[in-house]
CSV table of C-alpha atoms in Angstrom, one decimal:
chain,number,residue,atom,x,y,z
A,1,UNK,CA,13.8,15.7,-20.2
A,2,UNK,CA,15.5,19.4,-20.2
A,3,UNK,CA,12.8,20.6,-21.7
A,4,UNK,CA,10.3,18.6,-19.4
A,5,UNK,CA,11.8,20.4,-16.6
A,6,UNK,CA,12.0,23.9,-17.9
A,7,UNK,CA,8.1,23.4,-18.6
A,8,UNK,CA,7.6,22.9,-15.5
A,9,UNK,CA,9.9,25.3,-13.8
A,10,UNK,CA,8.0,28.2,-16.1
A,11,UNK,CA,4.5,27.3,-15.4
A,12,UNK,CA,4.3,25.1,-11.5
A,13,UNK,CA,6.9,27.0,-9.5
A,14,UNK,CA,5.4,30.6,-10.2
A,15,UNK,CA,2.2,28.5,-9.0
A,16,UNK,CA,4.1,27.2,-5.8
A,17,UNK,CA,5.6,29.9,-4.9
A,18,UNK,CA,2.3,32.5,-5.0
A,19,UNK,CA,0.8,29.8,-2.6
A,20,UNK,CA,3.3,29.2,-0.6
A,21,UNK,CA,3.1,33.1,0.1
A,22,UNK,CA,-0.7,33.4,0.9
A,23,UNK,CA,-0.8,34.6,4.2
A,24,UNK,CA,-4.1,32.5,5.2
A,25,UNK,CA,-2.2,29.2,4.2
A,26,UNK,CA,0.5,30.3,6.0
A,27,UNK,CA,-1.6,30.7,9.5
A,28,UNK,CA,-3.2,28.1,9.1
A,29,UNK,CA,0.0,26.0,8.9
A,30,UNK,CA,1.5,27.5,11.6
A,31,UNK,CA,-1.8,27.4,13.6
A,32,UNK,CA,-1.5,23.5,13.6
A,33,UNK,CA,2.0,23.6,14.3
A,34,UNK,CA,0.4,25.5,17.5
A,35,UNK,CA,-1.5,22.5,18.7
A,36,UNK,CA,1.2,20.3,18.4
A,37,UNK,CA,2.0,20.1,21.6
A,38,UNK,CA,-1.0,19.3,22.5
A,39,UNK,CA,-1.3,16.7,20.1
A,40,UNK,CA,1.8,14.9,21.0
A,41,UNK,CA,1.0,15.1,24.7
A,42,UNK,CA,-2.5,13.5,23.7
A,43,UNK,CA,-0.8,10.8,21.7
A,44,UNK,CA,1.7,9.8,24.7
A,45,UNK,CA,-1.6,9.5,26.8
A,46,UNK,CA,-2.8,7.2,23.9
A,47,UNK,CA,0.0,5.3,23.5
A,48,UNK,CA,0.6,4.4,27.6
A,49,UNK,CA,-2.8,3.0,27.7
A,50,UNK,CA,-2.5,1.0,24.9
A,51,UNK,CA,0.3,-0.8,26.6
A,52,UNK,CA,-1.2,-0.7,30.2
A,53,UNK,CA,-4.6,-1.1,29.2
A,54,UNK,CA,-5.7,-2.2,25.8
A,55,UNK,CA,-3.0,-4.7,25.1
A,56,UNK,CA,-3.3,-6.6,28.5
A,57,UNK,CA,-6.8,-6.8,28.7
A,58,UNK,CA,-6.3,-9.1,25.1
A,59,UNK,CA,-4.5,-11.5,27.3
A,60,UNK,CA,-6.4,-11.2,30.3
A,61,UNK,CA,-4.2,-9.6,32.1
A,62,UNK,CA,-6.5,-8.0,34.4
A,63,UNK,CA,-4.4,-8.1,37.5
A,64,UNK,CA,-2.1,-5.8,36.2
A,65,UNK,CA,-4.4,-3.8,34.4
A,66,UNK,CA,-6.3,-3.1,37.8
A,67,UNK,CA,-2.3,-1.8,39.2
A,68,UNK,CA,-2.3,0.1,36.6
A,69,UNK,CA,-5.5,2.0,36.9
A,70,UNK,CA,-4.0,5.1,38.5
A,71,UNK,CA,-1.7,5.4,35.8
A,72,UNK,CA,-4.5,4.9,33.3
A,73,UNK,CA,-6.6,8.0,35.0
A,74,UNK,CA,-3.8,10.0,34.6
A,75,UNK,CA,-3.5,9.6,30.9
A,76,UNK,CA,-7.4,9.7,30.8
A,77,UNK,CA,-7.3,13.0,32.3
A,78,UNK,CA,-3.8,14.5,29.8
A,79,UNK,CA,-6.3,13.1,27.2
A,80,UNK,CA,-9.3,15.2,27.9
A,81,UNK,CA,-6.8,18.5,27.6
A,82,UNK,CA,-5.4,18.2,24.6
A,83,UNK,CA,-6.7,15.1,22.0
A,84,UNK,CA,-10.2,16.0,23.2
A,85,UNK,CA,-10.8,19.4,23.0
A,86,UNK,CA,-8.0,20.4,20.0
A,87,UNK,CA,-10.4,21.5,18.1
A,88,UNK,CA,-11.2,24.0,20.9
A,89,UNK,CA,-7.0,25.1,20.6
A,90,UNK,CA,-7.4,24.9,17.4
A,91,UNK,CA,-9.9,27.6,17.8
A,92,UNK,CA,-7.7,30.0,19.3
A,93,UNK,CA,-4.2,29.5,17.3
A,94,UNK,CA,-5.9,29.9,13.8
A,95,UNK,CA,-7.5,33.2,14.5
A,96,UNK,CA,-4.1,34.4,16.7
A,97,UNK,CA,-2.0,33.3,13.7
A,98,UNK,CA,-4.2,35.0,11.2
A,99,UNK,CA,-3.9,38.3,13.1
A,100,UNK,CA,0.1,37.7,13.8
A,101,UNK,CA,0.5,37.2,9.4
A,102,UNK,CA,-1.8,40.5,9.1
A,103,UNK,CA,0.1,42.5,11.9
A,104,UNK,CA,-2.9,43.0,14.1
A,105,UNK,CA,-3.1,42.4,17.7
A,106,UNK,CA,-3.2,38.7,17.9
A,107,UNK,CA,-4.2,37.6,21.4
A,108,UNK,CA,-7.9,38.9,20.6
A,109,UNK,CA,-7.8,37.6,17.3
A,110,UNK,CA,-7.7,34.3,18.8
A,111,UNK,CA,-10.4,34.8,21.2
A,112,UNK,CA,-12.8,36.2,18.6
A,113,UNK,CA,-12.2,33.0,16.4
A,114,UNK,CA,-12.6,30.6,20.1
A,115,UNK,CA,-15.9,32.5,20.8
A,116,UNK,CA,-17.1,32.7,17.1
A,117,UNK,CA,-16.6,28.3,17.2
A,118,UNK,CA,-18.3,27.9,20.8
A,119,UNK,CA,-21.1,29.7,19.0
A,120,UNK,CA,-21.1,27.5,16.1
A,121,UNK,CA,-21.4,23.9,18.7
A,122,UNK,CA,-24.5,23.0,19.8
A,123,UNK,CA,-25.9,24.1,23.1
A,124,UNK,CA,-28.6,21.8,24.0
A,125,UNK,CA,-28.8,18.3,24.5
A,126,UNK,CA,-31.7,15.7,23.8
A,127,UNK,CA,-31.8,12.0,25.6
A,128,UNK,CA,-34.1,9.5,24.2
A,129,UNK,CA,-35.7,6.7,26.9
A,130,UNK,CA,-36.7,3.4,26.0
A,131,UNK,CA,-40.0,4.3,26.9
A,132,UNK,CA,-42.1,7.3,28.2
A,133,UNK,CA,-41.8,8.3,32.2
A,134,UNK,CA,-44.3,8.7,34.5
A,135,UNK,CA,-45.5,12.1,35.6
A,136,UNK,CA,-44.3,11.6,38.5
A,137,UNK,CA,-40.7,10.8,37.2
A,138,UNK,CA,-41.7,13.9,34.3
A,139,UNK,CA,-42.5,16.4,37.3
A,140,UNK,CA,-39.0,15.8,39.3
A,141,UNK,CA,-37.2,16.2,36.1
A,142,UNK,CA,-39.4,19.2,34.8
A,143,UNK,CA,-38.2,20.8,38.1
A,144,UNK,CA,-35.0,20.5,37.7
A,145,UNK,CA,-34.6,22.4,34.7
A,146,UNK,CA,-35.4,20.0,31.8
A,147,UNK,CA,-38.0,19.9,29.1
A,148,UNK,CA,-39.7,16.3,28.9
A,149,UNK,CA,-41.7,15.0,25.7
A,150,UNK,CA,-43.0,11.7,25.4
A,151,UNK,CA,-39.5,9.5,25.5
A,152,UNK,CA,-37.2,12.6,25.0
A,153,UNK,CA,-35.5,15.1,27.6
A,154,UNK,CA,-34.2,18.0,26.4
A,155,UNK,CA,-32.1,21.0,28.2
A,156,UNK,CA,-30.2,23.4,27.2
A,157,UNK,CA,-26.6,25.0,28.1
A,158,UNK,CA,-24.3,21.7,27.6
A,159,UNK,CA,-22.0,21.5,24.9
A,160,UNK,CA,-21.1,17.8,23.3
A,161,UNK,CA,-17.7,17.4,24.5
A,162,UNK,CA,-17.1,13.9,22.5
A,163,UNK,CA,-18.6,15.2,19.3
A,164,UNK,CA,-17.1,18.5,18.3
A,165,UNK,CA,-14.0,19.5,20.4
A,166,UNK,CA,-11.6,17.5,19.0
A,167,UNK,CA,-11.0,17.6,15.2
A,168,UNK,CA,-14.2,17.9,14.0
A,169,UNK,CA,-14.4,21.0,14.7
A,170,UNK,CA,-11.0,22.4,12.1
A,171,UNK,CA,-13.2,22.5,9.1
A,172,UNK,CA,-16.0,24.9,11.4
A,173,UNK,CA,-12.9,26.7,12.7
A,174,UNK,CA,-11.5,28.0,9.5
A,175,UNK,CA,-14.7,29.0,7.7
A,176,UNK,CA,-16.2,30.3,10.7
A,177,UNK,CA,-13.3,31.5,12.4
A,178,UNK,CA,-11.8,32.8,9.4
A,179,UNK,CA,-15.3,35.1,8.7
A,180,UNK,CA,-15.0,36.3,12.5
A,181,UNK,CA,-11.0,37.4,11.9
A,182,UNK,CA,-11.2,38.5,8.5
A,183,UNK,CA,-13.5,41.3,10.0
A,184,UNK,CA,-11.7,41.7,12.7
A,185,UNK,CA,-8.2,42.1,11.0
A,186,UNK,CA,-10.5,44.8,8.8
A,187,UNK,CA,-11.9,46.7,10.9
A,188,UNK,CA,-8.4,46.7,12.7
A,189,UNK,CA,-6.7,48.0,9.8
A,190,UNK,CA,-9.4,50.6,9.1
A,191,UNK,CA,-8.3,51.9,12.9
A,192,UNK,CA,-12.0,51.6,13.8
A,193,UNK,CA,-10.7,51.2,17.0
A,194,UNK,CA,-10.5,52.9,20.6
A,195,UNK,CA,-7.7,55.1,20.7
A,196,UNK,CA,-5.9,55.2,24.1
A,197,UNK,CA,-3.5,57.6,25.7
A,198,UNK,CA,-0.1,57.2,25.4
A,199,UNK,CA,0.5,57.0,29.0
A,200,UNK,CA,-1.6,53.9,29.0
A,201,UNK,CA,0.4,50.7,29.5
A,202,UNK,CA,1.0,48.9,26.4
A,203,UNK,CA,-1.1,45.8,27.2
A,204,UNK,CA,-4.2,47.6,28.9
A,205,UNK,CA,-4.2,49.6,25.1
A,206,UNK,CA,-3.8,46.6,23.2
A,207,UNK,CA,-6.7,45.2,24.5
A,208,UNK,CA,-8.7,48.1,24.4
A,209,UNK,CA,-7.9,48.7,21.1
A,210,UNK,CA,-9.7,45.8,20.2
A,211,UNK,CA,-13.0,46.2,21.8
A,212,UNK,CA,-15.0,47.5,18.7
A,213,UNK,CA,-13.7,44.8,16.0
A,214,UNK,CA,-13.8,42.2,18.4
A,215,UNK,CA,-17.3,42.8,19.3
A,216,UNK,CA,-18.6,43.7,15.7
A,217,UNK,CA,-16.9,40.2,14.3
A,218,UNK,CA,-18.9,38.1,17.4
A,219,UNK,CA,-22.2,40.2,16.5
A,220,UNK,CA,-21.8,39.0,13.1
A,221,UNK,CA,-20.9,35.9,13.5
A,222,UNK,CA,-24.0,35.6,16.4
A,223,UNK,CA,-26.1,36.9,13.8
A,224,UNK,CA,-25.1,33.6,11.6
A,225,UNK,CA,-25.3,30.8,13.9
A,226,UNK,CA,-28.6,32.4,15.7
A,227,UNK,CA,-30.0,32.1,11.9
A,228,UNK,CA,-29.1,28.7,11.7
A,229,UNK,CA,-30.7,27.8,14.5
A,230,UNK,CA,-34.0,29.9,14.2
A,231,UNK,CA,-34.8,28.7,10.7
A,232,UNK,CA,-32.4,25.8,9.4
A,233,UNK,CA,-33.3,23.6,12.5
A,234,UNK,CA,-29.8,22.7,12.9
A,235,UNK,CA,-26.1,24.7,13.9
A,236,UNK,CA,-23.7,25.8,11.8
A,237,UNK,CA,-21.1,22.9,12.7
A,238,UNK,CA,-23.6,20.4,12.1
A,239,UNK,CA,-24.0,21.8,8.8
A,240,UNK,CA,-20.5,22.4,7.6
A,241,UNK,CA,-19.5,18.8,9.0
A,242,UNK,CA,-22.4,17.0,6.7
A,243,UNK,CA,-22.0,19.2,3.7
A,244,UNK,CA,-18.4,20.2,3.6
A,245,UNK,CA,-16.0,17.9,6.2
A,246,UNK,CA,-17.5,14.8,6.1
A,247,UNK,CA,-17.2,15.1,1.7
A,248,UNK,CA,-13.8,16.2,2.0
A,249,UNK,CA,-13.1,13.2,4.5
A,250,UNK,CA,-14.3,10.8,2.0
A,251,UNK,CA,-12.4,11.9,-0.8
A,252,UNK,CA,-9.3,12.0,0.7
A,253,UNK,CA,-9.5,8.1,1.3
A,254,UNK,CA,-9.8,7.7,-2.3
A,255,UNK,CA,-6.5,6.6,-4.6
A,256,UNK,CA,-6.6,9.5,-6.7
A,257,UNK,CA,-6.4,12.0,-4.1
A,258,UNK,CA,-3.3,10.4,-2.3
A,259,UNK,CA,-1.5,9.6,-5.2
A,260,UNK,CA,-1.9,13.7,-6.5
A,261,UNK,CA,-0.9,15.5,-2.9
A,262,UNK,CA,1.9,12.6,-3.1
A,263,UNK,CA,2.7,14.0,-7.2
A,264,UNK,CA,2.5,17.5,-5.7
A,265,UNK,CA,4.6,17.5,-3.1
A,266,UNK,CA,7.7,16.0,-4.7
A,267,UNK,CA,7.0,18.0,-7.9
A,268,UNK,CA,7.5,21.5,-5.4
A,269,UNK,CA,10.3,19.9,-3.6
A,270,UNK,CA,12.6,19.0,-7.1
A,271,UNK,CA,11.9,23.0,-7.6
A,272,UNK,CA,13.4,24.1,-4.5
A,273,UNK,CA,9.9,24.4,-2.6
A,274,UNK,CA,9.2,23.3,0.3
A,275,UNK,CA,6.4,20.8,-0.8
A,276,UNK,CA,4.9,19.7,2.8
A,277,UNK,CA,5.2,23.2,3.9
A,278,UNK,CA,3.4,24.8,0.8
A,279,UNK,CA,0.7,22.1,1.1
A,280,UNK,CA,1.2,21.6,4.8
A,281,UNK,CA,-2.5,23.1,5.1
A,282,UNK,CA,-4.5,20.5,2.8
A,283,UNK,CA,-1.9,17.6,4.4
A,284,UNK,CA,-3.6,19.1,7.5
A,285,UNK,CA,-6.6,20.0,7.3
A,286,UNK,CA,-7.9,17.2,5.6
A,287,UNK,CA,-5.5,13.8,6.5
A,288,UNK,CA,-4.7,15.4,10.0
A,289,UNK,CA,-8.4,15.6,10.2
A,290,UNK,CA,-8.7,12.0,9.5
A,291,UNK,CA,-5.7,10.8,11.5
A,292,UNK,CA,-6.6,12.5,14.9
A,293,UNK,CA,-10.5,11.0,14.2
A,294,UNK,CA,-8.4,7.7,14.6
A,295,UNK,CA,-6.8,8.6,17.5
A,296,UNK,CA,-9.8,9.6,19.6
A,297,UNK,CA,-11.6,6.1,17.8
A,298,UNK,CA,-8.9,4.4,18.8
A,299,UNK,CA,-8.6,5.8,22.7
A,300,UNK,CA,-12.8,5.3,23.0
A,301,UNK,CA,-12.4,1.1,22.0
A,302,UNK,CA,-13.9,1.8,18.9
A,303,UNK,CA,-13.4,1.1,15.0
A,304,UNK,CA,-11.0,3.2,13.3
A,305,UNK,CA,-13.3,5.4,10.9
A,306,UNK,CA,-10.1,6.5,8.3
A,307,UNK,CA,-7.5,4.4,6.2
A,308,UNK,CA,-4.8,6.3,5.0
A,309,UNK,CA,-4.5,9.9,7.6
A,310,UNK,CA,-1.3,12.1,7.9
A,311,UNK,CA,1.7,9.6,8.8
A,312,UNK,CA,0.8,7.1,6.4
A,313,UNK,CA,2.2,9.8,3.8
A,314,UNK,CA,5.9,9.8,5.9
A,315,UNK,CA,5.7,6.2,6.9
A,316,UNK,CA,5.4,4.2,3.7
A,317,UNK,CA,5.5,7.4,1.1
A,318,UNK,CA,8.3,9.6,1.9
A,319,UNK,CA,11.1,7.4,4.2
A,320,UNK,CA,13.7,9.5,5.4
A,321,UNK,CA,11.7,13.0,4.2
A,322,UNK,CA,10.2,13.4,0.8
A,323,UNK,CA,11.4,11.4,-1.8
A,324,UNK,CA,12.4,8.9,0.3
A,325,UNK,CA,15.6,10.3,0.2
A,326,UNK,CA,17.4,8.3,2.9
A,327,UNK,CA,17.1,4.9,0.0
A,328,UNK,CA,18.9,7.4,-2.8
A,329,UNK,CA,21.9,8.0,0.1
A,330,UNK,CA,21.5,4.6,0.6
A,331,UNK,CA,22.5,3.8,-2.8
A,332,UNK,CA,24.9,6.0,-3.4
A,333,UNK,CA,27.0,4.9,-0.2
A,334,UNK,CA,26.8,1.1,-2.0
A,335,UNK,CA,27.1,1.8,-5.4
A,336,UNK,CA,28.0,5.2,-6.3
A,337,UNK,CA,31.6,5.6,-7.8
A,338,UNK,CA,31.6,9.8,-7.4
A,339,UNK,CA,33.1,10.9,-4.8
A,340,UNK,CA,31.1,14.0,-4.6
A,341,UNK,CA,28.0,12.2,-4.4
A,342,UNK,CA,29.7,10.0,-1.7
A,343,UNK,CA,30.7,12.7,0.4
A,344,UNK,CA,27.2,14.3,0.5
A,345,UNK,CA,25.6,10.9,1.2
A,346,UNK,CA,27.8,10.6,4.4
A,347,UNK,CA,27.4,14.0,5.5
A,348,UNK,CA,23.7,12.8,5.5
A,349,UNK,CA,22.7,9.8,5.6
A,350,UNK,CA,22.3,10.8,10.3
A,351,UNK,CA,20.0,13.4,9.3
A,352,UNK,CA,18.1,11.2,7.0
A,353,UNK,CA,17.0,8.5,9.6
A,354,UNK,CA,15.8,11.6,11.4
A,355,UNK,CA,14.0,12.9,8.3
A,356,UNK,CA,15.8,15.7,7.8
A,357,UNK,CA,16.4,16.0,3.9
A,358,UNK,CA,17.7,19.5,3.4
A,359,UNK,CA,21.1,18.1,3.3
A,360,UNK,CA,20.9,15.9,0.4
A,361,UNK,CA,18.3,18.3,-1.1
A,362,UNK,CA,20.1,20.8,-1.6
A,363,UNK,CA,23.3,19.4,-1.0
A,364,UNK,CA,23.5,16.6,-3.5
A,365,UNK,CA,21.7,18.7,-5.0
A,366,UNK,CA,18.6,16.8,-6.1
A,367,UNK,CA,17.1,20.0,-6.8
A,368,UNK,CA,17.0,20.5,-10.5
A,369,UNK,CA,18.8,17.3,-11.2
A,370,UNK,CA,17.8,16.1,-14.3
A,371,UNK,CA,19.0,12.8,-13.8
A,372,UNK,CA,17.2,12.5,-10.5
A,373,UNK,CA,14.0,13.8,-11.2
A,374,UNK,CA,12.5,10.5,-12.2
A,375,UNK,CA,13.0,8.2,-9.4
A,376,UNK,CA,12.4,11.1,-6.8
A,377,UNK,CA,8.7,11.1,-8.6
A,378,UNK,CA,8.9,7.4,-9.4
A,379,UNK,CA,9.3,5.8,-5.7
A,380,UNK,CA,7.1,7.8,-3.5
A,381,UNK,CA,4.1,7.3,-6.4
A,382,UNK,CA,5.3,3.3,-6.5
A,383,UNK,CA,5.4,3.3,-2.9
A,384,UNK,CA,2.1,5.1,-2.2
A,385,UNK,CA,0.2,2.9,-3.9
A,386,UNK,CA,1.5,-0.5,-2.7
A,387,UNK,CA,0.9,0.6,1.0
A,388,UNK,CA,-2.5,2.5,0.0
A,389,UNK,CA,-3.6,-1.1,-1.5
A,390,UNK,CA,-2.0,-3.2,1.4
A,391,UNK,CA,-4.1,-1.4,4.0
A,392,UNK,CA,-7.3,-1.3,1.6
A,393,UNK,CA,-6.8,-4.9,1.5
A,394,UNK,CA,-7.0,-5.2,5.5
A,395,UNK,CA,-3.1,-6.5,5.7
A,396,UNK,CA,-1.7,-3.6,7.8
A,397,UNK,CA,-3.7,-1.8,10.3
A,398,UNK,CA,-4.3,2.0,10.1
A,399,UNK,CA,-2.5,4.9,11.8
A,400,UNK,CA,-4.1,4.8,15.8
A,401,UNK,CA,-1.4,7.5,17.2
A,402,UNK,CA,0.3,10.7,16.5
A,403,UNK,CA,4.1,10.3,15.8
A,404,UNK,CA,7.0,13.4,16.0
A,405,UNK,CA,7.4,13.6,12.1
A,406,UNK,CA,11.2,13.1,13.1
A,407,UNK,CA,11.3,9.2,14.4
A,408,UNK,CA,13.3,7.5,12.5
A,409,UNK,CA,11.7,4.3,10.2
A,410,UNK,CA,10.7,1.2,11.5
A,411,UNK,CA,10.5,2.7,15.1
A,412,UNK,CA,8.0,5.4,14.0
A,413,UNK,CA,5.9,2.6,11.9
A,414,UNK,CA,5.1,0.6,14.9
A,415,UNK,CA,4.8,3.4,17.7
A,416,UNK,CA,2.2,4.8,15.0
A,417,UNK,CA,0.2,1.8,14.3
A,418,UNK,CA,1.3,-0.9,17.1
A,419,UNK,CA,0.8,-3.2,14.4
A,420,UNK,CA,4.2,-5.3,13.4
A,421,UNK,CA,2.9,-5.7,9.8
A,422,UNK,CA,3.3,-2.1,9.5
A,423,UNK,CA,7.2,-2.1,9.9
A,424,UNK,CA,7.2,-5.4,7.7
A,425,UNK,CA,5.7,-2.9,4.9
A,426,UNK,CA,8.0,0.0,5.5
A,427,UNK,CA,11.1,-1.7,4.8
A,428,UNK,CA,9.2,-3.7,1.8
A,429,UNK,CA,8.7,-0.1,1.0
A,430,UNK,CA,12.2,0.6,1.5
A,431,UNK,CA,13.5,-2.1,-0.8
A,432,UNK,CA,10.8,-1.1,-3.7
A,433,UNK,CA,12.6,2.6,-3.5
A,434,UNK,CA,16.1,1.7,-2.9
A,435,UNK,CA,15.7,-0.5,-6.8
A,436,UNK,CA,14.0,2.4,-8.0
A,437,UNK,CA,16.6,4.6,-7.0
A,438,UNK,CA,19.9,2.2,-7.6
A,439,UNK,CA,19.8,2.2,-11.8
A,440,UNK,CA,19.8,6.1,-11.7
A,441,UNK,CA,22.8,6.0,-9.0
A,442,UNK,CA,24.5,3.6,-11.4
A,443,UNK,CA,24.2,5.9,-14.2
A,444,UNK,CA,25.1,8.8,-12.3
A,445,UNK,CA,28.7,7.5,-12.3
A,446,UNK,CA,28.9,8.1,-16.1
A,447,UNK,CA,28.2,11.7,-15.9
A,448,UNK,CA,31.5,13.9,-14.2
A,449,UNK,CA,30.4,16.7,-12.2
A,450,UNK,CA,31.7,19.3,-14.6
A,451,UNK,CA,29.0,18.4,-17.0
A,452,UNK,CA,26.1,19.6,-15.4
């Protein structure tokens, strides 16, 4: 096993670490730690009219439903500024937190990255009729700005608001966006800029200063999606969402792909690493991708298009933070006979129903620990792959909502899902890892503290 763990310690963290370190990953982490605001604010919208709205009209509850209508416009309205248009924030916080990791003036890098993805949407719109109009009906409409053919009006200068400025717009945003601020951040650094006085106040020369890179990074972005459109017959979001998202999308519902990112991230975390951190941007980009495509599903009455998104990884996988370390403090308060181990586990066990790990992490310290290295692998993998099954199978519904990552379990199951078979399987969950967990514990109390 000691020589397991030095394998891996020589070849994976070196790895982990050089990743965690690349300063794209790192802005685009902390770019969707931006939105979140938004995206909480969004899911409380979600979440009061399920319970005003959705779940009364089930019983026929219409009477209160119709009481409640003010509240539900309200929530309609939070809705449409943030959930709907995050890939719009998004937009901005990925290009401003590029240009903060690069040390470049950062409010124009986000607004070169929010124009370069309004450039990438579609600007026109097309209505098909059940049948052709009249000329008469084809004259009024011709006059008013709009381009009739046979059973199709067309126009142009309307962007699809339910279609791309949510989340299917991240993937367009950091391929796109990231061209637009790469050349930016260049051209920044290469002082190809407007040089102001010193007298001139510092925010009036900041935004001066970026004048000639932001404009150069919108030409060439301009250049791209105007290409698209004149000879691809289709725009650069449309594209990247059929040949790149929509891919991605699909193979992170498969098995293999949760059971790795679940493999990878508690292999960084027995290391010392931060494991959702360092892969906080493929957690994100792909499964928060998926999850918020629920949530907009969800708040529109329709089916939800993804099975396993974001949450599902802290909900069934990692109870209590990665590892599922609130089960192993758990078992040690039962059954451990060390009274280090004891004393750590009280200290926190609080922490741990708020998800909060570091204690035990690095207090315990799992970290290294040869004897705990299996079961910190073994019960997120076991535990992953009964709830993957269980909602495969149709038995527990999917993730509808956005959750703070720091609810504790059973509460943050049925907020996320407002299923109650969903809290049934977390604590299922929680027995599978607890057994996993408890003959390591046991023989724990063989070993003094002196030997390791």
């Amino acid at each position: 096993m000691n020589s397991f763990i030095e394998w891996l310690n020589k070849h994976l963290v070196p790895v982990a670490t050089k990743i965690g370190s690349i300063r794209w990953l790192v802005a685009l982490r902390d770019a969707f730690i931006s939105i979140m605001p938004a995206t909480m604010a969004g899911a409380v919208a979600t979440i009061l009219n399920a319970l005003v709205r959705d779940i009364p009209n089930q019983f026929g509850w219409t009477g209160f439903v119709n009481a409640m209508q003010p509240l539900i416009g309200v929530n309609a309205q939070v809705w449409t500024g943030s959930l709907a248009v995050l890939g719009l924030i998004f937009a901005f916080t990925f290009g401003y937190q590029l240009s903060v990791q690069y040390k470049v003036e950062p409010i124009t890098g986000g607004i070169v990255t929010l124009g370069t993805f309004l450039m990438t949407l579609p600007q026109g719109y097309t209505i098909t009729l059940g049948k052709a109009l009249s000329k008469a009906d084809t004259d009024i409409i011709t006059k008013a700005g709009a381009a009739v053919s046979g059973n199709t009006i067309s126009g142009w200068g309307f962007f699809n608001f339910n279609s791309y400025f949510g989340s299917a717009g991240f993937f367009t945003v950091m391929i796109m966006g990231g061209l637009a601020a790469s050349l930016y951040i260049y051209l920044m650094k290469k002082h190809i800029t407007i040089k102001m006085p010193d007298s001139v106040p510092p925010a009036i020369a900041a935004a001066f200063t970026g004048i000639i890179p932001a404009t150069a990074s919108l030409y060439v972005t301009g250049i791209i999606t105007w290409a698209f459109t004149k000879f691809a017959a289709t725009t650069v979001i449309e594209f990247i969402s059929k040949v790149i998202q929509d891919p991605l999308l699909h193979l992170s519902q498969g098995y293999g792909a949760v059971l790795l990112m679940t493999v990878l991230v508690q292999l960084f975390w027995f290391f010392g690493l931060h494991g959702t951190n360092v892969l906080g941007p493929v957690l994100d980009g792909i499964w928060l991708t998926a999850q918020l495509a629920n949530m907009n599903a969800f708040n529109a009455g329709k089916a939800l298009p993804y099975i396993w998104t974001r949450n599902a990884f802290d909900l069934y996988a990692w109870i209590g933070g990665a590892g599922s370390t609130l089960l192993l403090l758990l078992a040690i308060l039962f059954f451990s006979k060390r009274d280090d181990q004891r004393a750590v586990a009280k200290m926190a066990i609080a922490p741990g129903f708020f998800n909060v790990n570091e204690p035990v992490m690095f207090g315990l310290p799992i970290v290294l620990d040869p004897i705990y290295f299996i079961p910190f692998l073994l019960a997120p993998v076991v535990m992953v792959t009964i709830a993957y099954f269980v909602m495969q199978l149709g038995w527990v519904s999917p993730i509808k909502t956005q959750i703070v990552w720091s609810m504790p379990p059973i509460l943050n199951s049925l907020i996320a899902t407002m299923d109650w078979r969903a809290p049934v399987l977390q604590v299922f969950n929680g027995i599978i890892g607890f057994l996993i967990y408890l003959p390591f514990v046991k023989a724990a109390n063989k070993v003094k503290p002196t030997d390791y």
